[in-house]
PDB file of C-alpha atoms in Angstrom:
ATOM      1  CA  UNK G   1     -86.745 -60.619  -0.856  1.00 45.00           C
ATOM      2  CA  UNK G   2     -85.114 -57.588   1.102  1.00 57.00           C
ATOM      3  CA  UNK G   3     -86.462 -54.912   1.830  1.00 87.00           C
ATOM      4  CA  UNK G   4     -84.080 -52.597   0.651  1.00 96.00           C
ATOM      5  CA  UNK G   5     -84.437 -52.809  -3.481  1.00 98.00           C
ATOM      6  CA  UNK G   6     -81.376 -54.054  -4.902  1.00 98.00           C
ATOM      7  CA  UNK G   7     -81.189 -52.030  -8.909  1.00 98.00           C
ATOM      8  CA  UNK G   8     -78.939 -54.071 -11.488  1.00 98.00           C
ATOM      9  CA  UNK G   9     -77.801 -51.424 -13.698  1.00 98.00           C
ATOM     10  CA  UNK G  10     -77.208 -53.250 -17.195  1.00 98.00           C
ATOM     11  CA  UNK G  11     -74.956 -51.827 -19.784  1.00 98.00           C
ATOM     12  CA  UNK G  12     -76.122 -53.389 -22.724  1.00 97.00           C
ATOM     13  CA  UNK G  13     -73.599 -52.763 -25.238  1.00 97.00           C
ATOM     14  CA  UNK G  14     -70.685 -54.646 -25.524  1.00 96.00           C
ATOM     15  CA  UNK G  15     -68.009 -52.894 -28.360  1.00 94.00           C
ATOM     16  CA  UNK G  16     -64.629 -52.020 -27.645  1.00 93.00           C
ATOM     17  CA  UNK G  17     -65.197 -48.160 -28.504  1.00 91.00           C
ATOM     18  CA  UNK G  18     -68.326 -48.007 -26.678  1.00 94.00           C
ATOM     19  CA  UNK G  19     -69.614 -44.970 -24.956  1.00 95.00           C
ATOM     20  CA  UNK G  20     -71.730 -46.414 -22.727  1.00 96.00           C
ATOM     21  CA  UNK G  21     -69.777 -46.906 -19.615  1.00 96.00           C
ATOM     22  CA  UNK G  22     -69.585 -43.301 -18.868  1.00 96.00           C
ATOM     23  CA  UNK G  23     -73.429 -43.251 -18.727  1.00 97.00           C
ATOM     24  CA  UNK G  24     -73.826 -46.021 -16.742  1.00 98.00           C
ATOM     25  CA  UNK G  25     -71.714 -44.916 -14.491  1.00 98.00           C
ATOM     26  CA  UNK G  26     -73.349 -41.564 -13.996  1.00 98.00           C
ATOM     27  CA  UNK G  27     -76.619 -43.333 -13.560  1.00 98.00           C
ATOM     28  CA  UNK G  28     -74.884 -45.718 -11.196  1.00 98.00           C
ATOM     29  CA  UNK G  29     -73.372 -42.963  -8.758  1.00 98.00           C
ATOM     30  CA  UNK G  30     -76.653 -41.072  -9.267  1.00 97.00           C
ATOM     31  CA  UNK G  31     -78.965 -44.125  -8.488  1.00 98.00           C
ATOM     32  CA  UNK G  32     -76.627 -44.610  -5.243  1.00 98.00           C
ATOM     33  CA  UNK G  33     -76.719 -41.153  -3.990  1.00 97.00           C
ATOM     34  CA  UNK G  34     -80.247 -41.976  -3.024  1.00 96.00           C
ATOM     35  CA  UNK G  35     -78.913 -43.745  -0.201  1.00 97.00           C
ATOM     36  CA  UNK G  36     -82.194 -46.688   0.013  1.00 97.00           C
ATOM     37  CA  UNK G  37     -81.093 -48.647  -2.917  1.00 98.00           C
ATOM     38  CA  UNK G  38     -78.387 -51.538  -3.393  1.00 98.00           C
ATOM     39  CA  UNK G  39     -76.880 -50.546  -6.453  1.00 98.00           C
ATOM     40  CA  UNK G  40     -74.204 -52.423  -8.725  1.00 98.00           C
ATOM     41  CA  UNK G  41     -73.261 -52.012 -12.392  1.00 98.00           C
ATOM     42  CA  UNK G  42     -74.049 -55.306 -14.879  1.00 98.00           C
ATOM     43  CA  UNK G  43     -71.874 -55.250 -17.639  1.00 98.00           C
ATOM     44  CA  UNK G  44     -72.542 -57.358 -20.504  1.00 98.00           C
ATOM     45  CA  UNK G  45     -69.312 -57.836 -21.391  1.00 96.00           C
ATOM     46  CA  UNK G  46     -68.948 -59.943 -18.014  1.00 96.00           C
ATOM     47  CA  UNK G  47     -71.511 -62.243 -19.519  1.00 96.00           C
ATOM     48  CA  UNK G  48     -70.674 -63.499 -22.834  1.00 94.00           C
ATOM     49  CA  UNK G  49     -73.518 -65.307 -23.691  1.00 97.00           C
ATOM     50  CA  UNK G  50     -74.357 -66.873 -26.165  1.00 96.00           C
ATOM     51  CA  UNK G  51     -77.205 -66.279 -29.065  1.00 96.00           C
ATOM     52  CA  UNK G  52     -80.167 -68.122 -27.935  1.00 96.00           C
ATOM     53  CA  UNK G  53     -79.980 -71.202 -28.974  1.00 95.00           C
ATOM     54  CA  UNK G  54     -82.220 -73.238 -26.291  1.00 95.00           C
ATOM     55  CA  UNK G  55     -85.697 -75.483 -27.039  1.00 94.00           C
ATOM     56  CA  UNK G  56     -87.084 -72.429 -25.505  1.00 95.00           C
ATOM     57  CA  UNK G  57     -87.937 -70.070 -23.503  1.00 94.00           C
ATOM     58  CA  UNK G  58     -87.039 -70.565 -19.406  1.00 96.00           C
ATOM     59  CA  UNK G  59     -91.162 -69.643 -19.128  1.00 95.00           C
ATOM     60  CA  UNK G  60     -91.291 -73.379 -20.362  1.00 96.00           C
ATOM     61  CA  UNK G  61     -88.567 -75.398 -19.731  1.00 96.00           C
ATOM     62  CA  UNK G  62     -84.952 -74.972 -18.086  1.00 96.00           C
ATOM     63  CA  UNK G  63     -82.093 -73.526 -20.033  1.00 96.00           C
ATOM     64  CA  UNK G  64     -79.699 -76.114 -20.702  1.00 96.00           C
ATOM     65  CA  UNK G  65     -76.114 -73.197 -21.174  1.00 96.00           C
ATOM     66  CA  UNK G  66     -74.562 -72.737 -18.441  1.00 97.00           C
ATOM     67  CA  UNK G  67     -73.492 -69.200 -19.045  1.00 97.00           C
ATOM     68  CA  UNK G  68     -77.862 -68.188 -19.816  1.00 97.00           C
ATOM     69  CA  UNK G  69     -78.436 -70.463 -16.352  1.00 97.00           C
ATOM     70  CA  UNK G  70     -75.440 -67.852 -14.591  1.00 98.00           C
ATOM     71  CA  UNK G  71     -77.172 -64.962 -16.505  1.00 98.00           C
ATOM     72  CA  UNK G  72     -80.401 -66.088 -15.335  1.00 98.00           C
ATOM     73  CA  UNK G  73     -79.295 -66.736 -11.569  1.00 98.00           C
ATOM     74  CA  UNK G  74     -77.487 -62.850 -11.506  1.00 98.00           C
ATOM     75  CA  UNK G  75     -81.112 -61.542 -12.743  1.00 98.00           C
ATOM     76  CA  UNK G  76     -82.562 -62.810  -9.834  1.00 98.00           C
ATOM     77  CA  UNK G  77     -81.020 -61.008  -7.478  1.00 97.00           C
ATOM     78  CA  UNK G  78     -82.557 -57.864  -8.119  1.00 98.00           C
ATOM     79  CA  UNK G  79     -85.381 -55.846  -7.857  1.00 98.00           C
ATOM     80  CA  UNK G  80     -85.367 -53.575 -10.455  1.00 98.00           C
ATOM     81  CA  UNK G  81     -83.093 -52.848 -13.563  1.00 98.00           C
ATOM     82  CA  UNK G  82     -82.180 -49.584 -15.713  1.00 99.00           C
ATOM     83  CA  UNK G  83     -81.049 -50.260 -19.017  1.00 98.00           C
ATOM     84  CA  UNK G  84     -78.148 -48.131 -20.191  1.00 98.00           C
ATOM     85  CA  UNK G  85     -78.615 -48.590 -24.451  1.00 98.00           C
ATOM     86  CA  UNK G  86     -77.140 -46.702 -27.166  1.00 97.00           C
ATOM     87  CA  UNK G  87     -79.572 -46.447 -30.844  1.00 96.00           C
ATOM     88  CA  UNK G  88     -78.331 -49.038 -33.331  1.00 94.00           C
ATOM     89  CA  UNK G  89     -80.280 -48.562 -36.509  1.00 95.00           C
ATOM     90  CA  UNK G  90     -83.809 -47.862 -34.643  1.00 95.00           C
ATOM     91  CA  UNK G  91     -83.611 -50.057 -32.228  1.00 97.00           C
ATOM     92  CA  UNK G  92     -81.261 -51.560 -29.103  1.00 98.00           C
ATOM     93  CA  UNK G  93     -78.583 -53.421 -29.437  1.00 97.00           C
ATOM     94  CA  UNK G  94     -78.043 -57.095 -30.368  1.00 97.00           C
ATOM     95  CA  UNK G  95     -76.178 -58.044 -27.467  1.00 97.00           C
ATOM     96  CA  UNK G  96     -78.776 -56.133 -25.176  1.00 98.00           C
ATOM     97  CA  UNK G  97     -81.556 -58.059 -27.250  1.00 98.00           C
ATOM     98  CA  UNK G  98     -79.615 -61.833 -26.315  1.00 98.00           C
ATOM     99  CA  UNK G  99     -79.463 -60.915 -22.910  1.00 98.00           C
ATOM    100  CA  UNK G 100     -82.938 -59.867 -22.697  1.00 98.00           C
ATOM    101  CA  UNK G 101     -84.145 -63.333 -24.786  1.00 98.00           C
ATOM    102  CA  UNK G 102     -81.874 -65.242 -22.231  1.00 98.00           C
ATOM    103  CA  UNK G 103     -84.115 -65.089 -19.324  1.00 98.00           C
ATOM    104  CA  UNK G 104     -87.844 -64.730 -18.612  1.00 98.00           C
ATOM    105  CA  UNK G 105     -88.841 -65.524 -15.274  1.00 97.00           C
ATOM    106  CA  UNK G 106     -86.187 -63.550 -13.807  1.00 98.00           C
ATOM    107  CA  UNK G 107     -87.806 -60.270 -15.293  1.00 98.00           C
ATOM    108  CA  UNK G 108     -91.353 -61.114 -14.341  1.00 97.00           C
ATOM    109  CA  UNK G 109     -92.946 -58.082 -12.562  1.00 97.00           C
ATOM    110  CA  UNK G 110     -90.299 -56.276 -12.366  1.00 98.00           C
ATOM    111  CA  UNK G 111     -89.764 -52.629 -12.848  1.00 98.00           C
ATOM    112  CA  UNK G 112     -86.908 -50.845 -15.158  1.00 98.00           C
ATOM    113  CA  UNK G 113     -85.917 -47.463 -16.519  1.00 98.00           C
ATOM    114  CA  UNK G 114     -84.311 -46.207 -19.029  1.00 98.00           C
ATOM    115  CA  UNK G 115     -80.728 -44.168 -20.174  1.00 98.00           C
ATOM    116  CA  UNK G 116     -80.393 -44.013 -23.883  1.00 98.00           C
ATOM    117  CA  UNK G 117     -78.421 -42.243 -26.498  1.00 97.00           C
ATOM    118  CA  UNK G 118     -77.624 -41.009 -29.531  1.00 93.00           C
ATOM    119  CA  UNK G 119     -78.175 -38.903 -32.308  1.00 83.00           C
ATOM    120  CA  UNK G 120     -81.913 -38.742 -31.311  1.00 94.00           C
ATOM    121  CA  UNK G 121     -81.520 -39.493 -28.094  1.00 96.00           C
ATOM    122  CA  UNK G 122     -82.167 -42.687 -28.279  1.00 97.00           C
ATOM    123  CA  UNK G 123     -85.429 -42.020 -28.246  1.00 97.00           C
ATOM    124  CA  UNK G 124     -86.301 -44.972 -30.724  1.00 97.00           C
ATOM    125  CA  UNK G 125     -84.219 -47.407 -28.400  1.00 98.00           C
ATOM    126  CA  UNK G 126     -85.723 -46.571 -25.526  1.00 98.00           C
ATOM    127  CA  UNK G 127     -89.997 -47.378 -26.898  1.00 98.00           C
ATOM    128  CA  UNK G 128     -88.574 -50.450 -28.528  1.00 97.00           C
ATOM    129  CA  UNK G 129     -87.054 -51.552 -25.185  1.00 98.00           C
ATOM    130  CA  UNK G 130     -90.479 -50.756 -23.663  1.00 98.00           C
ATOM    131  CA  UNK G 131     -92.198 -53.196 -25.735  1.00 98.00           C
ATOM    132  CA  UNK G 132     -89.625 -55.908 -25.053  1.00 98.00           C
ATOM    133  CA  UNK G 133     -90.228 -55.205 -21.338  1.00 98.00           C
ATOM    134  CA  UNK G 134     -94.307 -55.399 -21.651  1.00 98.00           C
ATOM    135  CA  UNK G 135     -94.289 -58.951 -23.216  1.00 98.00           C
ATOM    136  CA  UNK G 136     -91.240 -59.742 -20.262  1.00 98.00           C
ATOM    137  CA  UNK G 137     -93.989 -58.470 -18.254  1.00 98.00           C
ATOM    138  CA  UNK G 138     -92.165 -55.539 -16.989  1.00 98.00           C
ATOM    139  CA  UNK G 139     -93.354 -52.076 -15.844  1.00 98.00           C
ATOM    140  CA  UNK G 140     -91.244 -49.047 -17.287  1.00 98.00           C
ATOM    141  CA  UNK G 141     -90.999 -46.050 -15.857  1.00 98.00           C
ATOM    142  CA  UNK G 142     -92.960 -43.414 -17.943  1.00 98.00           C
ATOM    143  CA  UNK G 143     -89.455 -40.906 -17.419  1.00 98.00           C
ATOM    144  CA  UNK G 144     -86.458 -41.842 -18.842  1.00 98.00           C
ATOM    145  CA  UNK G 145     -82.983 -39.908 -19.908  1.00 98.00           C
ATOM    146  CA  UNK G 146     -81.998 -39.429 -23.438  1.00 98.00           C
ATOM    147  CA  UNK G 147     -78.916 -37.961 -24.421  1.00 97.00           C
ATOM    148  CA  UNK G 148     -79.176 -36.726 -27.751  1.00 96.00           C
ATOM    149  CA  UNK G 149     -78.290 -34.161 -30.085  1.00 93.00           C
ATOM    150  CA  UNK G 150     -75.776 -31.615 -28.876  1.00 92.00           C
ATOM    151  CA  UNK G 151     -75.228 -32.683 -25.746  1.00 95.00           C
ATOM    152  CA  UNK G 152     -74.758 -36.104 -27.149  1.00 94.00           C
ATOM    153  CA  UNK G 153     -71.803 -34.920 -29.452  1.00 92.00           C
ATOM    154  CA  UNK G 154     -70.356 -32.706 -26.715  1.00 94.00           C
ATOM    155  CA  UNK G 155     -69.500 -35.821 -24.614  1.00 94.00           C
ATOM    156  CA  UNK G 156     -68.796 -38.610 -27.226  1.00 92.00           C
ATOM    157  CA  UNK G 157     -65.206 -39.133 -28.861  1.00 90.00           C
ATOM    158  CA  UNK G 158     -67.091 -38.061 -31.909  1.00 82.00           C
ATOM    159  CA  UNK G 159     -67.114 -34.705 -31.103  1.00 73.00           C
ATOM    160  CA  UNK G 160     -63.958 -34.435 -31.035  1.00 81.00           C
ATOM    161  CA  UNK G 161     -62.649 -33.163 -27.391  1.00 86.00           C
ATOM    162  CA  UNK G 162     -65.252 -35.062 -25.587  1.00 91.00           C
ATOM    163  CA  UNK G 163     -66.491 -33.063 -22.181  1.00 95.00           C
ATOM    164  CA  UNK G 164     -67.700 -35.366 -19.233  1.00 95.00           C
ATOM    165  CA  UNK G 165     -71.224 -36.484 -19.142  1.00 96.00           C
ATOM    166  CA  UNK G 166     -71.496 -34.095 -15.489  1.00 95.00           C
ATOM    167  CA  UNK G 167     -71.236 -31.017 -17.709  1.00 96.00           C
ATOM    168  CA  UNK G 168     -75.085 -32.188 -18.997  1.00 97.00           C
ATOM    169  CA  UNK G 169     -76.057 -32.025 -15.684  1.00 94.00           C
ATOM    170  CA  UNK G 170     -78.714 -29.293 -16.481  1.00 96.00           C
ATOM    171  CA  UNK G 171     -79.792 -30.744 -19.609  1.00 96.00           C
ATOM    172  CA  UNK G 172     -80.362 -34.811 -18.199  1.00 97.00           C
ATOM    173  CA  UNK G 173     -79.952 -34.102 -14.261  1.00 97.00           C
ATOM    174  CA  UNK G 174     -84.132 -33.754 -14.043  1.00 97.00           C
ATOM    175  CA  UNK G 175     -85.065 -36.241 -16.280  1.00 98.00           C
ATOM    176  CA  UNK G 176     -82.480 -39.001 -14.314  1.00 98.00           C
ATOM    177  CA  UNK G 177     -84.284 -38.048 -10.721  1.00 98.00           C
ATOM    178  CA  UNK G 178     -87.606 -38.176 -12.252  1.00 98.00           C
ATOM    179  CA  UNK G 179     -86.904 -41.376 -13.552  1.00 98.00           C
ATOM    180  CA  UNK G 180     -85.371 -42.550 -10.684  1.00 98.00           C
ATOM    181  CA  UNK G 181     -88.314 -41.526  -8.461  1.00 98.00           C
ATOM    182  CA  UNK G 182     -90.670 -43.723 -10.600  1.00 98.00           C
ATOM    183  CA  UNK G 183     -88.317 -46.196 -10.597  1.00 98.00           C
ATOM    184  CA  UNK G 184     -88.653 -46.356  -6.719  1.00 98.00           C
ATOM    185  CA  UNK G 185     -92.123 -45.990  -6.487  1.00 98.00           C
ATOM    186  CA  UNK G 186     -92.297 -48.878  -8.882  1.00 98.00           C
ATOM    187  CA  UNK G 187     -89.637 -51.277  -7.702  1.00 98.00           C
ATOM    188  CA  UNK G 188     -91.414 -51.497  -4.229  1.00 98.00           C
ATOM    189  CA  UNK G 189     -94.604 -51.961  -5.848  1.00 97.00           C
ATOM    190  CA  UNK G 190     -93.754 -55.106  -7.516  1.00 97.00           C
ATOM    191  CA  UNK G 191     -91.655 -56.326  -4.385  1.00 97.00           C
ATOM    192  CA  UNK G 192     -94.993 -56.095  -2.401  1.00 96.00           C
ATOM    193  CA  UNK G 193     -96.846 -57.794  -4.904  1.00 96.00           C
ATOM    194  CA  UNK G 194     -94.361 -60.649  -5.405  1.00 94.00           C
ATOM    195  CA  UNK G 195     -94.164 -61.147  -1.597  1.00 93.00           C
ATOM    196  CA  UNK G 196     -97.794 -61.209  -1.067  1.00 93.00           C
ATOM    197  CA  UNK G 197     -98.143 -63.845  -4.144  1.00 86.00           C
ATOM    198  CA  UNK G 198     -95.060 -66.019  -2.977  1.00 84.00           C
ATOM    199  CA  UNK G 199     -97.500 -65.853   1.006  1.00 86.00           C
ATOM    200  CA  UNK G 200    -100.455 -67.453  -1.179  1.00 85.00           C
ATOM    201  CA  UNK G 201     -98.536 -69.871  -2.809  1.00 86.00           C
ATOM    202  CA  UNK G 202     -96.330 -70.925   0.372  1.00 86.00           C
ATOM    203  CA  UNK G 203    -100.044 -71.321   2.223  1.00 78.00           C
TER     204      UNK G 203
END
């Protein structure tokens, strides 16, 4: 462990069209400009995995694909996460679920926030997620940044003559630095924790 927290930020959707990098990378510059975080964009499309298909979980026994042991191995590198997710019919995406189901160890007591979007901001996304994250035995932040409504249609191709996502700086700028502060607060929690439980079980 370093003590400098080292955020994966995970785009978790993985379509052609999608809309999600130009979050993600607004998070990502914004997460940096803190200047006490290691910061680097996961893409999902980097890690075609495949759907879960092992004896079980990695809590029990050792995944046996090579791609959900690389998956695995990038997870533990970091600290902390924020999950970039658009809505898909009330809930995250499937490709965001398969990562998520690819791993458990690696999230253990672990912190993560969230940017979601869509019609309703995502909003529906975002407390699914959450529950994921409590039986990974994760802490979420209890701030998070939904783009929704308006502002959501304003930036997407949908709209028509999409704007970029810096022109909703006054509608999500607050809510991302909020997050971001729990985040923090969070992240170093859990790294004290985990070093003072790896002293007890190295003694």
């Amino acid at each position: 462990m370093t003590t400098t927290p080292r955020i994966g930020v995970i785009l978790g959707t993985t379509r052609d069209s999608r809309f999600g990098l130009a979050p993600a990378e607004w998070i990502v510059a914004r997460a940096k400009a803190r200047g006490d975080w290691q910061v680097d964009l996961i893409d999902l499309k980097d890690h075609p995995l495949p759907l879960f298909n092992e004896m079980a979980s990695n809590a029990w026994m050792p995944s046996q694909d090579a791609a959900a042991v690389k998956w695995q191995e990038t997870l533990a590198q970091y600290d902390g996460f924020i999950f970039v997710t658009p809505e898909y019919n009330r809930s995250i995406t499937g490709a965001l679920k398969n990562a998520l189901d690819q791993a458990y160890n690696e999230w253990n007591r672990k912190a993560f926030g969230i940017v979601s979007y869509g019609s309703v901001g995502g909003t529906r996304a975002a407390e699914h997620l959450r529950t994921i994250g409590i039986e990974l035995q994760m802490a979420s932040t209890r701030s998070a940044v939904h783009i929704g409504g308006g502002d959501f249609f304003s930036v997407h191709p949908l709209g028509g003559d999409p704007k970029p996502i810096e022109t909703l700086e006054a509608s999500i700028g607050a809510s991302a630095d909020a997050m971001l502060s729990e985040l923090d607060w969070w992240t170093r929690a859990t790294m004290a924790a985990r070093a003072v439980e790896g002293q007890r079980e190295a003694a």
